[in-house]
Structure formats: structure tokens, C-alpha cells
CSV table of C-alpha atoms in Angstrom, one decimal:
chain,number,residue,atom,x,y,z
A,613,UNK,CA,0.0,0.0,0.0
A,614,UNK,CA,3.0,2.3,0.6
A,615,UNK,CA,3.9,1.8,-3.1
A,616,UNK,CA,0.4,2.9,-4.2
A,617,UNK,CA,0.2,5.9,-1.9
A,618,UNK,CA,3.7,7.1,-2.6
A,619,UNK,CA,3.2,7.0,-6.3
A,620,UNK,CA,-0.4,8.4,-6.2
A,621,UNK,CA,-1.7,5.3,-8.1
A,622,UNK,CA,-5.4,5.5,-9.2
A,623,UNK,CA,-5.9,1.9,-10.1
A,624,UNK,CA,-3.6,-1.2,-9.8
A,625,UNK,CA,-3.9,-4.5,-11.6
A,626,UNK,CA,-2.9,-7.3,-9.2
A,627,UNK,CA,-2.1,-10.9,-10.2
A,628,UNK,CA,-1.7,-13.6,-7.6
A,629,UNK,CA,-3.6,-11.9,-4.8
A,630,UNK,CA,-3.5,-15.2,-2.8
A,631,UNK,CA,-6.9,-14.2,-1.3
A,632,UNK,CA,-9.3,-17.0,-0.3
A,633,UNK,CA,-12.5,-15.1,0.5
A,634,UNK,CA,-14.2,-11.9,-0.5
A,635,UNK,CA,-13.6,-9.9,2.7
A,636,UNK,CA,-10.7,-10.4,5.1
A,637,UNK,CA,-7.9,-8.6,6.9
A,638,UNK,CA,-6.1,-7.8,3.7
A,639,UNK,CA,-9.2,-6.1,2.1
A,640,UNK,CA,-9.8,-4.2,5.3
A,641,UNK,CA,-6.2,-2.9,5.3
A,642,UNK,CA,-6.5,-1.8,1.6
A,643,UNK,CA,-9.7,0.1,2.5
A,644,UNK,CA,-8.0,1.8,5.5
A,645,UNK,CA,-5.6,3.4,3.1
A,646,UNK,CA,-8.3,5.1,1.1
A,647,UNK,CA,-8.6,2.4,-1.6
A,648,UNK,CA,-11.2,-0.2,-2.6
A,649,UNK,CA,-10.8,-3.6,-4.2
A,650,UNK,CA,-12.8,-6.0,-6.4
A,651,UNK,CA,-11.2,-9.4,-6.9
A,652,UNK,CA,-11.6,-13.0,-8.0
A,653,UNK,CA,-10.4,-15.4,-5.4
A,654,UNK,CA,-9.7,-19.1,-4.9
A,655,UNK,CA,-11.6,-20.8,-2.2
A,656,UNK,CA,-10.2,-24.3,-2.3
A,657,UNK,CA,-6.5,-23.8,-3.0
A,658,UNK,CA,-3.6,-21.5,-2.3
A,659,UNK,CA,-2.1,-18.9,-4.7
A,660,UNK,CA,-3.6,-17.3,-7.8
A,661,UNK,CA,-6.4,-14.8,-7.7
A,662,UNK,CA,-6.8,-11.5,-9.6
A,663,UNK,CA,-7.8,-8.0,-8.3
A,664,UNK,CA,-8.3,-4.4,-9.1
A,665,UNK,CA,-7.3,-1.9,-6.4
A,666,UNK,CA,-8.6,1.6,-6.9
A,667,UNK,CA,-9.1,4.9,-5.0
A,668,UNK,CA,-12.3,4.7,-3.1
A,669,UNK,CA,-13.8,7.8,-4.7
A,670,UNK,CA,-13.7,6.0,-8.1
A,671,UNK,CA,-16.7,4.0,-9.2
A,672,UNK,CA,-15.8,0.6,-10.6
A,673,UNK,CA,-18.3,-2.2,-10.6
A,674,UNK,CA,-17.8,-5.9,-11.2
A,675,UNK,CA,-19.0,-7.1,-14.6
A,676,UNK,CA,-20.1,-10.7,-14.8
A,677,UNK,CA,-20.1,-12.5,-18.2
A,678,UNK,CA,-21.1,-16.0,-19.1
A,679,UNK,CA,-17.6,-17.6,-18.7
A,680,UNK,CA,-18.3,-21.0,-17.1
A,681,UNK,CA,-16.4,-22.6,-19.9
A,682,UNK,CA,-13.2,-20.5,-19.4
A,683,UNK,CA,-10.9,-22.7,-17.3
A,684,UNK,CA,-7.3,-21.9,-18.4
A,685,UNK,CA,-7.0,-18.6,-16.6
A,686,UNK,CA,-8.6,-16.5,-13.8
A,687,UNK,CA,-9.8,-13.0,-14.3
A,688,UNK,CA,-11.8,-10.1,-12.8
A,689,UNK,CA,-13.6,-7.5,-14.9
A,690,UNK,CA,-14.4,-4.0,-13.6
A,691,UNK,CA,-16.4,-1.3,-15.4
A,692,UNK,CA,-15.5,2.3,-15.0
A,693,UNK,CA,-18.5,4.5,-14.3
A,694,UNK,CA,-18.9,8.2,-13.6
A,695,UNK,CA,-16.2,9.5,-16.0
A,696,UNK,CA,-17.5,11.8,-18.7
A,697,UNK,CA,-17.1,10.5,-22.3
A,698,UNK,CA,-15.6,7.2,-21.0
A,699,UNK,CA,-18.4,5.3,-19.3
A,700,UNK,CA,-17.8,2.4,-21.6
A,701,UNK,CA,-14.4,1.4,-20.3
A,702,UNK,CA,-13.6,-2.0,-18.7
A,703,UNK,CA,-10.5,-3.1,-16.9
A,704,UNK,CA,-9.6,-6.8,-17.0
A,705,UNK,CA,-7.0,-8.3,-14.7
A,706,UNK,CA,-5.9,-11.8,-15.9
A,707,UNK,CA,-3.7,-14.5,-14.4
A,708,UNK,CA,-2.5,-17.7,-16.3
A,709,UNK,CA,-0.1,-20.3,-15.1
A,710,UNK,CA,1.1,-23.7,-16.2
A,711,UNK,CA,1.7,-25.1,-19.7
A,712,UNK,CA,0.1,-23.2,-22.6
A,713,UNK,CA,-2.7,-25.2,-24.2
A,714,UNK,CA,-4.7,-24.6,-27.3
A,715,UNK,CA,-7.8,-24.1,-25.1
A,716,UNK,CA,-6.1,-21.0,-23.6
A,717,UNK,CA,-6.4,-19.2,-26.9
A,718,UNK,CA,-10.0,-20.5,-27.3
A,719,UNK,CA,-10.9,-19.1,-23.8
A,720,UNK,CA,-9.1,-15.8,-24.5
A,721,UNK,CA,-10.9,-15.4,-27.8
A,722,UNK,CA,-14.2,-16.2,-26.1
A,723,UNK,CA,-13.5,-13.6,-23.4
A,724,UNK,CA,-12.4,-10.8,-25.8
A,725,UNK,CA,-15.3,-11.6,-28.1
A,726,UNK,CA,-17.9,-11.1,-25.3
A,727,UNK,CA,-16.2,-8.0,-24.2
A,728,UNK,CA,-16.1,-6.5,-27.7
A,729,UNK,CA,-19.8,-6.9,-28.1
A,730,UNK,CA,-20.5,-4.8,-24.9
A,731,UNK,CA,-17.7,-2.4,-24.5
A,732,UNK,CA,-15.8,0.0,-26.8
A,733,UNK,CA,-12.7,0.4,-24.7
A,734,UNK,CA,-10.8,-2.4,-23.0
A,735,UNK,CA,-7.6,-2.5,-20.9
A,736,UNK,CA,-6.5,-6.1,-20.1
A,737,UNK,CA,-3.4,-6.7,-18.0
A,738,UNK,CA,-1.8,-9.3,-15.9
A,739,UNK,CA,0.6,-12.2,-15.6
A,740,UNK,CA,0.1,-14.2,-18.9
A,741,UNK,CA,3.2,-16.4,-18.3
A,742,UNK,CA,3.9,-16.3,-22.0
A,743,UNK,CA,7.4,-15.0,-22.9
A,744,UNK,CA,7.3,-12.3,-25.5
A,745,UNK,CA,11.0,-11.6,-25.4
A,746,UNK,CA,11.7,-14.6,-27.5
A,747,UNK,CA,9.8,-15.8,-30.7
A,748,UNK,CA,7.4,-18.7,-30.2
A,749,UNK,CA,4.1,-20.0,-31.5
A,750,UNK,CA,2.4,-19.1,-28.2
A,751,UNK,CA,3.7,-15.5,-28.4
A,752,UNK,CA,2.6,-15.2,-32.0
A,753,UNK,CA,-0.9,-16.6,-31.3
A,754,UNK,CA,-1.3,-14.3,-28.3
A,755,UNK,CA,-0.5,-11.3,-30.4
A,756,UNK,CA,-2.7,-12.4,-33.3
A,757,UNK,CA,-5.6,-13.0,-30.9
A,758,UNK,CA,-5.4,-9.6,-29.2
A,759,UNK,CA,-4.7,-7.7,-32.5
A,760,UNK,CA,-7.8,-9.2,-34.0
A,761,UNK,CA,-9.9,-7.3,-31.5
A,762,UNK,CA,-8.0,-4.0,-32.0
A,763,UNK,CA,-5.9,-4.3,-28.9
A,764,UNK,CA,-2.3,-3.0,-28.8
A,765,UNK,CA,0.5,-4.4,-26.8
A,766,UNK,CA,1.8,-1.7,-24.5
A,767,UNK,CA,5.4,-2.8,-23.9
A,768,UNK,CA,7.8,-5.7,-24.4
A,769,UNK,CA,10.1,-4.7,-21.6
A,770,UNK,CA,11.2,-7.5,-19.3
A,771,UNK,CA,9.1,-7.5,-16.1
A,772,UNK,CA,10.5,-10.5,-14.2
A,773,UNK,CA,13.7,-10.6,-12.2
A,774,UNK,CA,14.9,-13.5,-14.4
A,775,UNK,CA,14.4,-11.4,-17.5
A,776,UNK,CA,11.1,-12.6,-18.8
A,777,UNK,CA,8.5,-10.4,-20.5
A,778,UNK,CA,5.4,-12.1,-19.1
A,779,UNK,CA,3.4,-9.3,-17.4
A,780,UNK,CA,1.6,-7.8,-20.3
A,781,UNK,CA,-0.9,-5.1,-21.0
A,782,UNK,CA,-3.2,-4.8,-24.0
A,783,UNK,CA,-5.4,-1.7,-24.6
A,784,UNK,CA,-7.7,-0.1,-27.0
A,785,UNK,CA,-6.2,2.7,-29.2
A,786,UNK,CA,-5.4,6.0,-27.5
A,787,UNK,CA,-6.3,4.9,-24.0
A,788,UNK,CA,-2.7,4.6,-22.7
A,789,UNK,CA,0.3,6.9,-23.2
A,790,UNK,CA,3.1,4.5,-24.5
A,791,UNK,CA,5.8,7.0,-23.4
A,792,UNK,CA,4.7,6.9,-19.8
A,793,UNK,CA,5.5,3.2,-19.3
A,794,UNK,CA,8.1,2.6,-16.6
A,795,UNK,CA,9.2,-0.8,-15.3
A,796,UNK,CA,10.6,-0.4,-11.9
A,797,UNK,CA,13.4,-3.1,-12.0
A,798,UNK,CA,15.1,-1.6,-8.9
A,799,UNK,CA,12.4,-2.0,-6.3
A,800,UNK,CA,12.6,-5.5,-4.8
A,801,UNK,CA,9.1,-6.2,-3.7
A,802,UNK,CA,8.4,-9.3,-5.7
A,803,UNK,CA,9.9,-11.5,-8.4
A,804,UNK,CA,7.7,-9.5,-10.7
A,805,UNK,CA,8.6,-5.8,-11.2
A,806,UNK,CA,5.8,-3.2,-10.8
A,807,UNK,CA,4.9,-1.5,-14.1
A,808,UNK,CA,3.7,2.2,-13.9
A,809,UNK,CA,1.8,4.0,-16.7
A,810,UNK,CA,-0.6,6.8,-17.3
A,811,UNK,CA,-3.6,7.4,-19.6
A,812,UNK,CA,-3.8,9.8,-22.4
A,813,UNK,CA,-7.5,10.6,-22.0
A,814,UNK,CA,-8.7,9.0,-18.8
A,815,UNK,CA,-8.7,11.6,-16.0
A,816,UNK,CA,-9.5,9.1,-13.3
A,817,UNK,CA,-9.0,11.4,-10.3
A,818,UNK,CA,-8.0,14.9,-9.3
A,819,UNK,CA,-5.5,15.1,-6.5
A,820,UNK,CA,-7.4,15.7,-3.3
A,821,UNK,CA,-6.2,18.8,-1.4
A,822,UNK,CA,-6.9,20.6,1.8
A,823,UNK,CA,-5.9,23.9,3.4
A,824,UNK,CA,-3.8,24.0,6.6
A,825,UNK,CA,-2.8,27.0,8.7
A,826,UNK,CA,0.3,27.1,10.9
A,827,UNK,CA,2.9,29.4,12.5
A,828,UNK,CA,6.6,29.0,12.1
A,829,UNK,CA,7.3,29.1,15.9
A,830,UNK,CA,10.8,27.8,15.6
A,831,UNK,CA,11.9,31.0,13.7
A,832,UNK,CA,10.9,33.3,16.6
A,833,UNK,CA,13.6,35.3,18.3
A,834,UNK,CA,12.7,34.4,21.9
A,835,UNK,CA,14.7,37.3,23.4
A,836,UNK,CA,12.9,40.0,21.3
A,837,UNK,CA,9.6,38.2,21.9
A,838,UNK,CA,10.1,38.2,25.7
A,839,UNK,CA,10.9,41.9,25.8
A,840,UNK,CA,7.8,42.8,23.8
A,841,UNK,CA,5.5,40.6,26.0
A,842,UNK,CA,7.0,42.2,29.1
A,843,UNK,CA,6.5,45.6,27.7
A,844,UNK,CA,2.9,44.8,26.9
A,845,UNK,CA,2.3,43.4,30.4
A,846,UNK,CA,3.8,46.5,32.0
A,847,UNK,CA,1.4,48.7,30.1
A,848,UNK,CA,-1.6,46.5,30.6
A,849,UNK,CA,-3.5,47.3,33.9
A,850,UNK,CA,-6.2,44.9,34.8
A,851,UNK,CA,-7.8,47.6,37.1
A,852,UNK,CA,-8.7,49.6,34.0
A,853,UNK,CA,-11.0,46.7,33.0
A,854,UNK,CA,-12.1,45.5,36.4
A,855,UNK,CA,-15.7,46.5,35.7
A,856,UNK,CA,-15.8,44.4,32.6
A,857,UNK,CA,-14.0,41.2,33.3
A,858,UNK,CA,-14.9,39.5,30.0
A,859,UNK,CA,-13.7,42.5,28.0
A,860,UNK,CA,-10.5,42.5,30.1
A,861,UNK,CA,-9.8,38.9,29.1
A,862,UNK,CA,-10.5,39.6,25.4
A,863,UNK,CA,-8.2,42.6,25.3
A,864,UNK,CA,-5.4,40.7,27.0
A,865,UNK,CA,-5.4,37.8,24.5
A,866,UNK,CA,-5.9,40.3,21.6
A,867,UNK,CA,-2.8,42.1,22.7
A,868,UNK,CA,-0.7,38.9,22.9
A,869,UNK,CA,-2.0,37.7,19.5
A,870,UNK,CA,-0.9,40.9,17.8
A,871,UNK,CA,2.6,40.4,19.1
A,872,UNK,CA,2.6,36.7,17.9
A,873,UNK,CA,1.3,37.8,14.5
A,874,UNK,CA,4.3,40.0,14.1
A,875,UNK,CA,6.9,37.4,15.1
A,876,UNK,CA,5.2,34.3,13.6
A,877,UNK,CA,2.4,35.3,11.2
A,878,UNK,CA,-0.3,32.7,10.4
A,879,UNK,CA,0.6,31.0,7.2
A,880,UNK,CA,-2.1,29.2,5.1
A,881,UNK,CA,-1.2,26.8,2.2
A,882,UNK,CA,-2.8,24.1,0.2
A,883,UNK,CA,-1.4,20.5,0.5
A,884,UNK,CA,-2.3,17.1,-0.8
A,885,UNK,CA,-4.9,15.3,1.3
A,886,UNK,CA,-3.8,11.7,1.5
A,887,UNK,CA,-6.1,9.3,3.3
A,888,UNK,CA,-4.4,7.4,6.1
A,889,UNK,CA,-5.2,4.5,8.4
A,890,UNK,CA,-6.5,5.5,11.8
A,891,UNK,CA,-3.2,4.4,13.5
A,892,UNK,CA,-1.1,6.6,11.2
A,893,UNK,CA,0.6,9.1,13.4
A,894,UNK,CA,3.5,11.6,13.2
A,895,UNK,CA,6.2,9.1,14.2
A,896,UNK,CA,5.1,6.7,11.5
A,897,UNK,CA,4.9,9.5,9.0
A,898,UNK,CA,8.4,10.6,9.7
A,899,UNK,CA,9.7,7.0,9.4
A,900,UNK,CA,8.0,6.7,6.0
A,901,UNK,CA,9.6,10.0,4.9
A,902,UNK,CA,13.0,8.7,6.0
A,903,UNK,CA,12.4,5.5,4.1
A,904,UNK,CA,11.5,7.3,0.9
A,905,UNK,CA,14.5,9.6,1.2
A,906,UNK,CA,16.9,6.6,1.5
A,907,UNK,CA,15.1,4.9,-1.4
A,908,UNK,CA,15.7,8.0,-3.6
A,909,UNK,CA,19.4,8.1,-2.6
A,910,UNK,CA,19.8,4.4,-3.4
A,911,UNK,CA,18.1,4.8,-6.8
A,912,UNK,CA,20.5,7.7,-7.6
A,913,UNK,CA,23.7,6.2,-6.4
A,914,UNK,CA,23.1,2.4,-7.0
A,915,UNK,CA,25.5,2.0,-4.1
A,916,UNK,CA,25.3,-1.3,-2.0
A,917,UNK,CA,25.7,0.6,1.3
A,918,UNK,CA,22.8,2.9,0.4
A,919,UNK,CA,20.7,-0.1,-0.6
A,920,UNK,CA,21.4,-1.7,2.8
A,921,UNK,CA,20.4,1.5,4.6
A,922,UNK,CA,17.2,1.6,2.6
A,923,UNK,CA,16.4,-2.1,3.3
A,924,UNK,CA,17.0,-1.6,7.0
A,925,UNK,CA,14.7,1.5,7.0
A,926,UNK,CA,12.1,-0.4,5.1
A,927,UNK,CA,12.2,-3.2,7.7
A,928,UNK,CA,12.0,-0.7,10.5
A,929,UNK,CA,9.0,0.9,8.8
A,930,UNK,CA,7.2,-2.4,8.6
A,931,UNK,CA,7.9,-3.2,12.3
A,932,UNK,CA,6.7,0.3,13.4
A,933,UNK,CA,3.6,-0.1,11.3
A,934,UNK,CA,2.7,-3.4,13.0
A,935,UNK,CA,3.5,-1.9,16.4
A,936,UNK,CA,1.2,1.1,15.8
A,937,UNK,CA,-1.6,-1.1,14.6
A,938,UNK,CA,-1.4,-3.4,17.7
A,939,UNK,CA,-1.3,-0.4,20.1
A,940,UNK,CA,-4.2,1.4,18.4
A,941,UNK,CA,-6.5,-1.6,18.3
A,942,UNK,CA,-5.4,-2.9,21.6
A,943,UNK,CA,-6.4,0.5,23.2
A,944,UNK,CA,-9.7,0.5,21.3
A,945,UNK,CA,-10.5,-2.9,22.8
A,946,UNK,CA,-9.5,-1.8,26.3
A,947,UNK,CA,-11.6,1.3,26.0
A,948,UNK,CA,-14.6,-0.7,25.0
A,949,UNK,CA,-14.2,-3.5,27.5
A,950,UNK,CA,-17.6,-4.9,28.4
A,951,UNK,CA,-19.2,-3.3,25.3
A,952,UNK,CA,-19.9,-6.4,23.2
A,953,UNK,CA,-21.5,-4.4,20.3
A,954,UNK,CA,-18.4,-2.1,20.1
A,955,UNK,CA,-16.0,-5.0,20.1
A,956,UNK,CA,-17.9,-6.7,17.3
A,957,UNK,CA,-17.8,-3.5,15.3
A,958,UNK,CA,-14.1,-3.3,15.7
A,959,UNK,CA,-13.6,-7.0,14.7
A,960,UNK,CA,-16.0,-6.6,11.7
A,961,UNK,CA,-14.1,-3.5,10.5
A,962,UNK,CA,-10.7,-5.3,10.7
A,963,UNK,CA,-12.1,-8.3,8.9
A,964,UNK,CA,-13.9,-6.1,6.3
A,965,UNK,CA,-17.2,-7.7,7.3
A,966,UNK,CA,-20.3,-5.8,6.5
A,967,UNK,CA,-24.0,-6.6,5.9
A,968,UNK,CA,-24.8,-7.3,2.3
A,969,UNK,CA,-27.5,-5.2,0.8
A,970,UNK,CA,-30.5,-7.2,-0.4
A,971,UNK,CA,-31.0,-4.7,-3.2
A,972,UNK,CA,-29.8,-5.7,-6.7
A,973,UNK,CA,-27.1,-3.8,-8.5
A,974,UNK,CA,-28.4,-0.7,-10.2
A,975,UNK,CA,-27.2,2.5,-11.9
A,976,UNK,CA,-30.5,4.5,-11.8
A,977,UNK,CA,-32.8,4.4,-8.7
A,978,UNK,CA,-35.8,5.4,-10.8
A,979,UNK,CA,-35.4,2.5,-13.2
A,980,UNK,CA,-35.0,0.1,-10.3
A,981,UNK,CA,-38.2,1.4,-8.7
A,982,UNK,CA,-40.0,1.0,-12.1
A,983,UNK,CA,-38.7,-2.6,-12.4
A,984,UNK,CA,-40.0,-3.4,-8.9
A,985,UNK,CA,-43.3,-1.9,-9.7
A,986,UNK,CA,-43.7,-3.8,-13.0
A,987,UNK,CA,-42.7,-7.0,-11.3
A,988,UNK,CA,-45.4,-6.7,-8.6
A,989,UNK,CA,-48.1,-5.4,-10.9
A,990,UNK,CA,-47.5,-8.4,-13.2
A,991,UNK,CA,-47.5,-10.8,-10.2
A,992,UNK,CA,-50.8,-9.4,-8.8
A,993,UNK,CA,-52.4,-9.5,-12.3
A,994,UNK,CA,-51.3,-13.1,-12.7
A,995,UNK,CA,-52.8,-14.0,-9.3
A,996,UNK,CA,-56.1,-12.2,-10.1
A,997,UNK,CA,-56.3,-13.9,-13.5
A,998,UNK,CA,-55.8,-17.3,-11.9
A,999,UNK,CA,-58.3,-16.5,-9.2
A,1000,UNK,CA,-60.9,-15.4,-11.8
A,1001,UNK,CA,-60.4,-18.5,-13.8
A,1002,UNK,CA,-60.7,-20.9,-10.9
A,1003,UNK,CA,-63.8,-19.2,-9.7
A,1004,UNK,CA,-65.5,-18.8,-13.1
A,1005,UNK,CA,-68.1,-21.5,-12.5
A,1006,UNK,CA,-69.0,-20.4,-9.0
A,1007,UNK,CA,-72.2,-18.3,-8.6
A,1008,UNK,CA,-73.0,-16.2,-5.7
A,1009,UNK,CA,-76.4,-16.7,-4.1
């Protein structure tokens, strides 16, 4: 999550999530950082899984297609909504492993065919485990299949620590800026390197900002300030205001504030508003800043000593993060000792458990209400028709 926040990532395609259920500690942690996730998970085995992690103000809904015959890879489809002129964009994260079979290309063709019938713009990315850095029939078939649906390969830069180009992205024309692609082959977070890119036309989010006001108290000349306060106090006579005590207090603080405004005027500026977990405090913030500083130094020098310092700082950051989380939630549980409902709410939040809405997915509340109305009107009319038919031969006396 530090990687996403530090690079201001709007949406991330994640292969091999290793998640085994819809909601858990991992999804709760993702949401605590101001992101959301939709994912396809494995219930009965380890490994695998695909997911889309995106900023929580974005609207991406899961798209289900008739794909029960697709068995050679896992995938998750998310549709972008709420973006002007680009409401017909879908993101597909895919993961394939094992030997390449002919059925894989049949399945991929089936998936792309169904997507092309419903959506104009497609971005599909993930771990295909097909090496494009060397010529092969599998690589040729993959490119032929994607090109037949108008999808372009973004980059053939190696994305694996062993040199393989297996993490691929295909996209509809003009959606992605090819010059923005950056494979971070320095950051050692996995055996696969993270790939960063930006869109030419999709403005997924504006940077969230807020205004803060502060005084630069450290720059105050304490000697001069002390003399001015002493001068003010010598001139200030409480007896002059003894008949109006409230006004006396107001004048006193007003006089002191005028002095402070001269020595440390109030400064207001606009800064980025980055969502943080509830346990995120100043100590952890400073540790993260130190970690990023050491990382920049290491990237610049490529020195082994700088790398060691960065890795040590990264480990310290992880340890401090776990300590902060334990202390924060430990204190919450202590404060709510005996309050069963509060304890359950804390546990449910940390396990990302929430009540599932019985309402179906909808984009327009008016259309949903009309559908409900039509359903019940038809149901009642059917009941009345059956009632009239069954009672047709009965006469009332």
C-alpha cells in the first residue's frame, strides 16, 4: 500500500492476490488506506487470484459474463462509471499459469469476443506467463488474438527478475500513453517488477487537497519576543477593565496575539490530502519519509551501502507499522471492554465484514423502482387472472 500511496496510483492490476475469500484482513487494510478492491479469489486452493485496487472515490463495478467454460486462466472485470465520455471502459486483470494449451487461446478469444460486443474500450493486463521476449508459436498466437480485437501491446520490456516479459498489458487505441511506461526493476518487492503507466485521456481522479494553517514558531527570536511581551504586560493594567471582566480577558489575549502575529504570522497553504489509516501518526509519517528519502538516494547512487540502509529502514517501517496497529486496536478494545457491540464492530471492521445489501445492483434508482413496480403489478395481475379462472363456475347466491 505504501507503493500505491507514494506513487499516487489511481488503479492497480494485481495478479496472484492469494486471497481465499471476499472480505478479510487484507481487504480491510486496503480500505483503511483510502482504496477499494474487487477481486476474483480461490476458495479451495492457495495462490492465484486477480484483483483491481482503486481509489475509493472512483466508481468501478464488477462485470459478470457467461464464462463458465473458461478454465485456463482466472480474471476479474471492472467497469469504470462516472467518468464523462468514457463510461464504456472496462479493466480486466488476468492470471494464467502452467503449460500453454490450445484451449487457452480459445478461452481468451471467447472472453475478448464477449467484451467487444458490450464495450468499446478495453484494458487487459496481468501475468500471462507467455514469454514475448523470444519468438514462439504461443507468443505469435497471443499477439494475433489480441490484435484481431484491435488491442495493442503496451510494452515488451522484461518484467520478471529473471528477464522474462510475461506481465503484459493490451489496450484499445489512444487509452494509454506509451511513453509513460516505466518498469521499476530496482524496487525489490516481488519476483515481478511493478509497471507504472498513465492514460492519455482517462482523467480518473483529481488530487485531493486541503488547506492548513500554521505558524513557524521555531523561527521566533525568543529574546525579542520576551521583551515585547514584558512591555505589553507593563502597560496593561487589569484595574482599567475591572468593571468588565470579559472585555478584560479579550483585550489581554488580543494584545498577545498581535505580538505573535508580528513574530510568527499565520501561514495558510494548500497541501495534498492523502487518506491514512487511523493508527497513522507523526512518528510513522516521519519514518516513512525517511524510508522514501533513503530509497531516492539508493536509486540515484546504486550503491550497495545505500541499498542496505534503505532495506533496513524499510524493515523498521514495517515493524513500526505493526506496532502502531497493535497499540491502536489494543487500546480500542480496552476502552470498549464490556461493550460487546463495540467489540464486534471493531472486529468486523478489521475483517472487512459488512452486511450485504439485499438490493440488486443498479445504476438508476428510478429504473430500479419501475422494475420493482412492473414485477409486482405483473405478479398481482397473474394472481387475479388465476383467481378469476378458478372461480369462473361459482355463482354467488
